[in-house]
Amino acid sequence: MKYLLNVLLLTFVLLFTSCSSKNEIDINKNIKSFSLDKNITIVRPAKTISSPISVGLGVGGQIARFVGIGIGTSIRPSISNDKALVLQKSLALHNVSLSNLIKDEFTSLMTNDEIYKDKFVSFGSEYTIHLLVAKSIIQTPVFSSKAQIQMQIQVQILNRNGETVYDDIAENSLEDENYIYEKSVILNNAKILETSVLKAVNLTLSQLIKQMKKN
């Protein structure tokens, strides 16, 4: 049931993003000021996800026909969403606020950016920036116990009428030089956990801001 609710929530968010009234403008030319909505939306991870590997049912045709599945059919069985769930649990256990890290880092990046520092204000702006974390997982390479955090964040800019004038999404790439700590160390050490998450947040938000400049 919780998985279904998570799917419905994500569907609603994506539907809202795609179906909101859009009045796209050149945000770098037409926007004089914008501020960040302090409520950062974080999509809760589902307990299970579809396996990335399809399982063919061509073998054992008699069994397949018996259960009403045609021969040659392939399925993607559900598997535990461990990469997201263990990270969520660790963040809660060590009292690391992903929302606050994102809010503070985005504010820092914008106020120190040559293009946006004079447009980014705390309140009273023409437009509001909304941030949504679509994915946050701990990722390990093949045959290694070291890990890093992967983040996917969506940005949406709305005018005072609630119309979407800009939206985009970015995800930090997994670089070899960022595989510094063992997975167990990241998950069990509060300071290293926060450092690893902040690194992913910084890379992802920097990519989002870079994409905004190309609008």
PDB file of C-alpha atoms in Angstrom:
ATOM      1  CA  MET A   1       0.000   0.000   0.000  1.00  0.00           C
ATOM      2  CA  LYS A   2       2.814   2.441   0.897  1.00  0.00           C
ATOM      3  CA  TYR A   3       4.515   1.626  -2.413  1.00  0.00           C
ATOM      4  CA  LEU A   4       1.281   2.439  -4.240  1.00  0.00           C
ATOM      5  CA  LEU A   5       0.967   5.711  -2.329  1.00  0.00           C
ATOM      6  CA  ASN A   6       4.552   6.633  -3.224  1.00  0.00           C
ATOM      7  CA  VAL A   7       3.883   5.897  -6.880  1.00  0.00           C
ATOM      8  CA  LEU A   8       0.717   7.973  -6.793  1.00  0.00           C
ATOM      9  CA  LEU A   9       2.569  10.847  -5.088  1.00  0.00           C
ATOM     10  CA  LEU A  10       5.344  10.840  -7.666  1.00  0.00           C
ATOM     11  CA  THR A  11       2.787  10.582 -10.469  1.00  0.00           C
ATOM     12  CA  PHE A  12       0.923  13.558  -9.020  1.00  0.00           C
ATOM     13  CA  VAL A  13       4.114  15.609  -8.759  1.00  0.00           C
ATOM     14  CA  LEU A  14       5.143  14.817 -12.321  1.00  0.00           C
ATOM     15  CA  LEU A  15       1.609  15.417 -13.551  1.00  0.00           C
ATOM     16  CA  PHE A  16       1.556  18.748 -11.725  1.00  0.00           C
ATOM     17  CA  THR A  17       4.855  19.668 -13.311  1.00  0.00           C
ATOM     18  CA  SER A  18       3.736  18.779 -16.825  1.00  0.00           C
ATOM     19  CA  CYS A  19       0.170  20.012 -16.580  1.00  0.00           C
ATOM     20  CA  SER A  20       0.587  23.230 -14.581  1.00  0.00           C
ATOM     21  CA  SER A  21      -0.156  26.330 -16.573  1.00  0.00           C
ATOM     22  CA  LYS A  22       3.048  27.071 -18.424  1.00  0.00           C
ATOM     23  CA  ASN A  23       4.101  30.495 -19.540  1.00  0.00           C
ATOM     24  CA  GLU A  24       7.760  29.859 -20.269  1.00  0.00           C
ATOM     25  CA  ILE A  25       9.982  32.921 -20.460  1.00  0.00           C
ATOM     26  CA  ASP A  26      13.660  33.672 -20.658  1.00  0.00           C
ATOM     27  CA  ILE A  27      14.368  33.598 -16.922  1.00  0.00           C
ATOM     28  CA  ASN A  28      17.723  35.328 -17.338  1.00  0.00           C
ATOM     29  CA  LYS A  29      16.292  38.297 -19.253  1.00  0.00           C
ATOM     30  CA  ASN A  30      12.779  38.652 -17.911  1.00  0.00           C
ATOM     31  CA  ILE A  31      13.113  37.822 -14.212  1.00  0.00           C
ATOM     32  CA  LYS A  32      14.326  40.624 -11.941  1.00  0.00           C
ATOM     33  CA  SER A  33      14.005  38.727  -8.668  1.00  0.00           C
ATOM     34  CA  PHE A  34      13.208  35.276  -7.323  1.00  0.00           C
ATOM     35  CA  SER A  35      13.356  33.533  -3.971  1.00  0.00           C
ATOM     36  CA  LEU A  36      13.455  29.946  -2.743  1.00  0.00           C
ATOM     37  CA  ASP A  37      10.415  28.238  -1.278  1.00  0.00           C
ATOM     38  CA  LYS A  38      11.789  26.975   2.038  1.00  0.00           C
ATOM     39  CA  ASN A  39       9.658  23.814   1.838  1.00  0.00           C
ATOM     40  CA  ILE A  40      11.850  21.338  -0.045  1.00  0.00           C
ATOM     41  CA  THR A  41       9.777  18.403  -1.324  1.00  0.00           C
ATOM     42  CA  ILE A  42      11.402  14.994  -0.845  1.00  0.00           C
ATOM     43  CA  VAL A  43       9.758  11.971  -2.463  1.00  0.00           C
ATOM     44  CA  ARG A  44       9.873   9.046  -0.048  1.00  0.00           C
ATOM     45  CA  PRO A  45      11.484   5.944  -1.542  1.00  0.00           C
ATOM     46  CA  ALA A  46       9.327   2.918  -2.260  1.00  0.00           C
ATOM     47  CA  LYS A  47      10.098  -0.303  -0.390  1.00  0.00           C
ATOM     48  CA  THR A  48      10.304  -2.239  -3.643  1.00  0.00           C
ATOM     49  CA  ILE A  49      11.101  -1.366  -7.236  1.00  0.00           C
ATOM     50  CA  SER A  50      11.055  -3.268 -10.517  1.00  0.00           C
ATOM     51  CA  SER A  51      14.203  -5.246 -11.186  1.00  0.00           C
ATOM     52  CA  PRO A  52      16.413  -3.796 -13.953  1.00  0.00           C
ATOM     53  CA  ILE A  53      16.759  -7.351 -15.300  1.00  0.00           C
ATOM     54  CA  SER A  54      13.905  -9.023 -17.172  1.00  0.00           C
ATOM     55  CA  VAL A  55      13.147 -12.669 -16.459  1.00  0.00           C
ATOM     56  CA  GLY A  56      12.067 -14.643 -19.519  1.00  0.00           C
ATOM     57  CA  LEU A  57       9.363 -17.273 -19.258  1.00  0.00           C
ATOM     58  CA  GLY A  58      10.250 -19.162 -22.414  1.00  0.00           C
ATOM     59  CA  VAL A  59      11.534 -22.100 -20.364  1.00  0.00           C
ATOM     60  CA  GLY A  60       9.001 -24.197 -18.557  1.00  0.00           C
ATOM     61  CA  GLY A  61       6.240 -23.601 -21.037  1.00  0.00           C
ATOM     62  CA  GLN A  62       3.842 -26.028 -19.369  1.00  0.00           C
ATOM     63  CA  ILE A  63       4.080 -24.111 -16.111  1.00  0.00           C
ATOM     64  CA  ALA A  64       3.717 -20.795 -17.901  1.00  0.00           C
ATOM     65  CA  ARG A  65       0.578 -21.972 -19.692  1.00  0.00           C
ATOM     66  CA  PHE A  66      -0.781 -23.416 -16.437  1.00  0.00           C
ATOM     67  CA  VAL A  67      -0.620 -20.055 -14.686  1.00  0.00           C
ATOM     68  CA  GLY A  68      -1.965 -18.233 -17.721  1.00  0.00           C
ATOM     69  CA  ILE A  69       1.258 -16.620 -18.949  1.00  0.00           C
ATOM     70  CA  GLY A  70       2.170 -16.893 -22.600  1.00  0.00           C
ATOM     71  CA  ILE A  71       5.468 -18.452 -23.613  1.00  0.00           C
ATOM     72  CA  GLY A  72       8.056 -15.853 -24.515  1.00  0.00           C
ATOM     73  CA  THR A  73       6.712 -13.376 -21.967  1.00  0.00           C
ATOM     74  CA  SER A  74       9.255 -11.580 -19.818  1.00  0.00           C
ATOM     75  CA  ILE A  75       8.629  -9.954 -16.450  1.00  0.00           C
ATOM     76  CA  ARG A  76      10.519  -7.618 -14.154  1.00  0.00           C
ATOM     77  CA  PRO A  77      10.153  -8.981 -10.616  1.00  0.00           C
ATOM     78  CA  SER A  78       9.989  -6.592  -7.671  1.00  0.00           C
ATOM     79  CA  ILE A  79      13.147  -6.243  -5.606  1.00  0.00           C
ATOM     80  CA  SER A  80      13.929  -4.416  -2.382  1.00  0.00           C
ATOM     81  CA  ASN A  81      14.832  -0.752  -2.888  1.00  0.00           C
ATOM     82  CA  ASP A  82      17.825  -1.072  -0.553  1.00  0.00           C
ATOM     83  CA  LYS A  83      19.927   1.743  -2.028  1.00  0.00           C
ATOM     84  CA  ALA A  84      17.297   4.316  -1.152  1.00  0.00           C
ATOM     85  CA  LEU A  85      15.903   2.741   2.012  1.00  0.00           C
ATOM     86  CA  VAL A  86      19.225   2.321   3.831  1.00  0.00           C
ATOM     87  CA  LEU A  87      20.150   5.932   3.051  1.00  0.00           C
ATOM     88  CA  GLN A  88      16.798   7.212   4.309  1.00  0.00           C
ATOM     89  CA  LYS A  89      17.198   5.184   7.495  1.00  0.00           C
ATOM     90  CA  SER A  90      20.745   6.446   8.056  1.00  0.00           C
ATOM     91  CA  LEU A  91      19.717  10.087   7.523  1.00  0.00           C
ATOM     92  CA  ALA A  92      16.955   9.700  10.107  1.00  0.00           C
ATOM     93  CA  LEU A  93      19.194   7.802  12.562  1.00  0.00           C
ATOM     94  CA  HIS A  94      21.941  10.450  12.473  1.00  0.00           C
ATOM     95  CA  ASN A  95      19.517  13.379  12.355  1.00  0.00           C
ATOM     96  CA  VAL A  96      20.883  14.656   9.039  1.00  0.00           C
ATOM     97  CA  SER A  97      18.313  16.913   7.378  1.00  0.00           C
ATOM     98  CA  LEU A  98      18.444  16.543   3.601  1.00  0.00           C
ATOM     99  CA  SER A  99      15.953  19.385   3.263  1.00  0.00           C
ATOM    100  CA  ASN A 100      18.119  21.807   5.263  1.00  0.00           C
ATOM    101  CA  LEU A 101      21.290  20.790   3.423  1.00  0.00           C
ATOM    102  CA  ILE A 102      19.630  21.492   0.074  1.00  0.00           C
ATOM    103  CA  LYS A 103      18.102  24.770   1.225  1.00  0.00           C
ATOM    104  CA  ASP A 104      21.381  26.079   2.668  1.00  0.00           C
ATOM    105  CA  GLU A 105      23.524  24.909  -0.254  1.00  0.00           C
ATOM    106  CA  PHE A 106      21.196  26.335  -2.895  1.00  0.00           C
ATOM    107  CA  THR A 107      21.073  29.652  -1.060  1.00  0.00           C
ATOM    108  CA  SER A 108      24.865  29.729  -0.829  1.00  0.00           C
ATOM    109  CA  LEU A 109      25.351  28.897  -4.505  1.00  0.00           C
ATOM    110  CA  MET A 110      22.843  31.498  -5.676  1.00  0.00           C
ATOM    111  CA  THR A 111      24.055  34.320  -3.438  1.00  0.00           C
ATOM    112  CA  ASN A 112      27.633  33.732  -4.616  1.00  0.00           C
ATOM    113  CA  ASP A 113      26.787  33.372  -8.297  1.00  0.00           C
ATOM    114  CA  GLU A 114      27.863  36.271 -10.518  1.00  0.00           C
ATOM    115  CA  ILE A 115      24.636  36.183 -12.536  1.00  0.00           C
ATOM    116  CA  TYR A 116      22.048  35.408  -9.859  1.00  0.00           C
ATOM    117  CA  LYS A 117      23.418  37.041  -6.693  1.00  0.00           C
ATOM    118  CA  ASP A 118      21.558  40.304  -7.384  1.00  0.00           C
ATOM    119  CA  LYS A 119      18.321  38.540  -8.359  1.00  0.00           C
ATOM    120  CA  PHE A 120      18.118  36.004  -5.538  1.00  0.00           C
ATOM    121  CA  VAL A 121      16.294  37.537  -2.564  1.00  0.00           C
ATOM    122  CA  SER A 122      14.870  36.217   0.710  1.00  0.00           C
ATOM    123  CA  PHE A 123      11.321  37.516   0.209  1.00  0.00           C
ATOM    124  CA  GLY A 124       9.147  39.878  -1.814  1.00  0.00           C
ATOM    125  CA  SER A 125      10.197  38.403  -5.148  1.00  0.00           C
ATOM    126  CA  GLU A 126       8.296  38.196  -8.431  1.00  0.00           C
ATOM    127  CA  TYR A 127       8.963  34.479  -8.824  1.00  0.00           C
ATOM    128  CA  THR A 128       9.393  31.514  -6.493  1.00  0.00           C
ATOM    129  CA  ILE A 129      11.803  28.618  -6.939  1.00  0.00           C
ATOM    130  CA  HIS A 130      10.583  25.185  -5.842  1.00  0.00           C
ATOM    131  CA  LEU A 131      12.974  22.246  -5.387  1.00  0.00           C
ATOM    132  CA  LEU A 132      11.968  18.579  -5.339  1.00  0.00           C
ATOM    133  CA  VAL A 133      14.204  15.601  -4.566  1.00  0.00           C
ATOM    134  CA  ALA A 134      13.033  12.856  -6.913  1.00  0.00           C
ATOM    135  CA  LYS A 135      15.747  10.364  -5.959  1.00  0.00           C
ATOM    136  CA  SER A 136      18.439   9.947  -3.297  1.00  0.00           C
ATOM    137  CA  ILE A 137      20.352   6.664  -3.089  1.00  0.00           C
ATOM    138  CA  ILE A 138      23.700   5.285  -1.986  1.00  0.00           C
ATOM    139  CA  GLN A 139      25.497   3.775  -4.951  1.00  0.00           C
ATOM    140  CA  THR A 140      28.401   1.308  -5.052  1.00  0.00           C
ATOM    141  CA  PRO A 141      30.395   0.290  -8.137  1.00  0.00           C
ATOM    142  CA  VAL A 142      30.703  -3.328  -9.179  1.00  0.00           C
ATOM    143  CA  PHE A 143      33.115  -5.375  -7.049  1.00  0.00           C
ATOM    144  CA  SER A 144      33.748  -2.556  -4.583  1.00  0.00           C
ATOM    145  CA  SER A 145      32.621  -1.723  -1.065  1.00  0.00           C
ATOM    146  CA  LYS A 146      33.147   2.007  -1.522  1.00  0.00           C
ATOM    147  CA  ALA A 147      30.150   4.185  -2.250  1.00  0.00           C
ATOM    148  CA  GLN A 148      28.834   7.664  -2.956  1.00  0.00           C
ATOM    149  CA  ILE A 149      25.474   9.384  -2.882  1.00  0.00           C
ATOM    150  CA  GLN A 150      23.480   9.940  -6.046  1.00  0.00           C
ATOM    151  CA  MET A 151      20.887  12.687  -6.073  1.00  0.00           C
ATOM    152  CA  GLN A 152      18.209  13.740  -8.562  1.00  0.00           C
ATOM    153  CA  ILE A 153      16.671  17.170  -7.981  1.00  0.00           C
ATOM    154  CA  GLN A 154      13.999  19.007  -9.933  1.00  0.00           C
ATOM    155  CA  VAL A 155      13.686  22.804 -10.067  1.00  0.00           C
ATOM    156  CA  GLN A 156      10.499  24.649 -10.928  1.00  0.00           C
ATOM    157  CA  ILE A 157      10.031  28.421 -11.086  1.00  0.00           C
ATOM    158  CA  LEU A 158       6.507  29.826 -10.654  1.00  0.00           C
ATOM    159  CA  ASN A 159       5.180  33.340 -11.060  1.00  0.00           C
ATOM    160  CA  ARG A 160       2.751  35.002  -8.656  1.00  0.00           C
ATOM    161  CA  ASN A 161      -0.198  33.428 -10.474  1.00  0.00           C
ATOM    162  CA  GLY A 162       1.160  29.932  -9.878  1.00  0.00           C
ATOM    163  CA  GLU A 163       2.131  29.504 -13.524  1.00  0.00           C
ATOM    164  CA  THR A 164       5.263  27.518 -14.335  1.00  0.00           C
ATOM    165  CA  VAL A 165       7.762  29.605 -16.268  1.00  0.00           C
ATOM    166  CA  TYR A 166      10.686  27.182 -16.014  1.00  0.00           C
ATOM    167  CA  ASP A 167      11.304  23.590 -14.968  1.00  0.00           C
ATOM    168  CA  ASP A 168      14.227  21.217 -15.263  1.00  0.00           C
ATOM    169  CA  ILE A 169      15.878  18.274 -13.521  1.00  0.00           C
ATOM    170  CA  ALA A 170      19.472  17.252 -12.866  1.00  0.00           C
ATOM    171  CA  GLU A 171      21.362  14.317 -11.406  1.00  0.00           C
ATOM    172  CA  ASN A 172      24.963  14.235 -10.210  1.00  0.00           C
ATOM    173  CA  SER A 173      27.170  11.924 -12.229  1.00  0.00           C
ATOM    174  CA  LEU A 174      29.012   9.184 -10.383  1.00  0.00           C
ATOM    175  CA  GLU A 175      32.708  10.020 -10.643  1.00  0.00           C
ATOM    176  CA  ASP A 176      35.523   7.659  -9.668  1.00  0.00           C
ATOM    177  CA  GLU A 177      37.255  10.305  -7.548  1.00  0.00           C
ATOM    178  CA  ASN A 178      34.181  10.613  -5.329  1.00  0.00           C
ATOM    179  CA  TYR A 179      34.280   6.961  -4.261  1.00  0.00           C
ATOM    180  CA  ILE A 180      36.239   7.820  -1.114  1.00  0.00           C
ATOM    181  CA  TYR A 181      34.508   6.088   1.782  1.00  0.00           C
ATOM    182  CA  GLU A 182      33.316   2.563   2.446  1.00  0.00           C
ATOM    183  CA  LYS A 183      29.550   2.188   2.241  1.00  0.00           C
ATOM    184  CA  SER A 184      29.367   1.065   5.878  1.00  0.00           C
ATOM    185  CA  VAL A 185      31.362   4.126   6.981  1.00  0.00           C
ATOM    186  CA  ILE A 186      29.042   6.530   5.152  1.00  0.00           C
ATOM    187  CA  LEU A 187      25.952   4.951   6.657  1.00  0.00           C
ATOM    188  CA  ASN A 188      27.292   4.709  10.211  1.00  0.00           C
ATOM    189  CA  ASN A 189      29.276   7.915  10.655  1.00  0.00           C
ATOM    190  CA  ALA A 190      27.162  11.044  10.944  1.00  0.00           C
ATOM    191  CA  LYS A 191      29.889  13.468   9.872  1.00  0.00           C
ATOM    192  CA  ILE A 192      30.937  11.445   6.832  1.00  0.00           C
ATOM    193  CA  LEU A 193      27.298  10.826   5.922  1.00  0.00           C
ATOM    194  CA  GLU A 194      26.608  14.568   5.923  1.00  0.00           C
ATOM    195  CA  THR A 195      29.794  15.254   3.947  1.00  0.00           C
ATOM    196  CA  SER A 196      28.877  12.650   1.314  1.00  0.00           C
ATOM    197  CA  VAL A 197      25.304  13.875   0.981  1.00  0.00           C
ATOM    198  CA  LEU A 198      26.412  17.505   0.771  1.00  0.00           C
ATOM    199  CA  LYS A 199      28.849  16.604  -2.018  1.00  0.00           C
ATOM    200  CA  ALA A 200      26.013  15.064  -4.050  1.00  0.00           C
ATOM    201  CA  VAL A 201      23.728  18.001  -3.289  1.00  0.00           C
ATOM    202  CA  ASN A 202      26.387  20.506  -4.353  1.00  0.00           C
ATOM    203  CA  LEU A 203      27.098  18.721  -7.641  1.00  0.00           C
ATOM    204  CA  THR A 204      23.422  18.353  -8.482  1.00  0.00           C
ATOM    205  CA  LEU A 205      22.431  21.917  -7.612  1.00  0.00           C
ATOM    206  CA  SER A 206      25.462  23.301  -9.447  1.00  0.00           C
ATOM    207  CA  GLN A 207      24.321  21.403 -12.518  1.00  0.00           C
ATOM    208  CA  LEU A 208      20.785  22.782 -12.156  1.00  0.00           C
ATOM    209  CA  ILE A 209      22.075  26.358 -11.895  1.00  0.00           C
ATOM    210  CA  LYS A 210      24.347  25.819 -14.890  1.00  0.00           C
ATOM    211  CA  GLN A 211      21.328  24.623 -16.889  1.00  0.00           C
ATOM    212  CA  MET A 212      19.313  27.655 -15.742  1.00  0.00           C
ATOM    213  CA  LYS A 213      21.946  29.953 -17.240  1.00  0.00           C
ATOM    214  CA  LYS A 214      21.463  28.281 -20.623  1.00  0.00           C
ATOM    215  CA  ASN A 215      17.735  29.060 -20.654  1.00  0.00           C
TER     216      ASN A 215
END
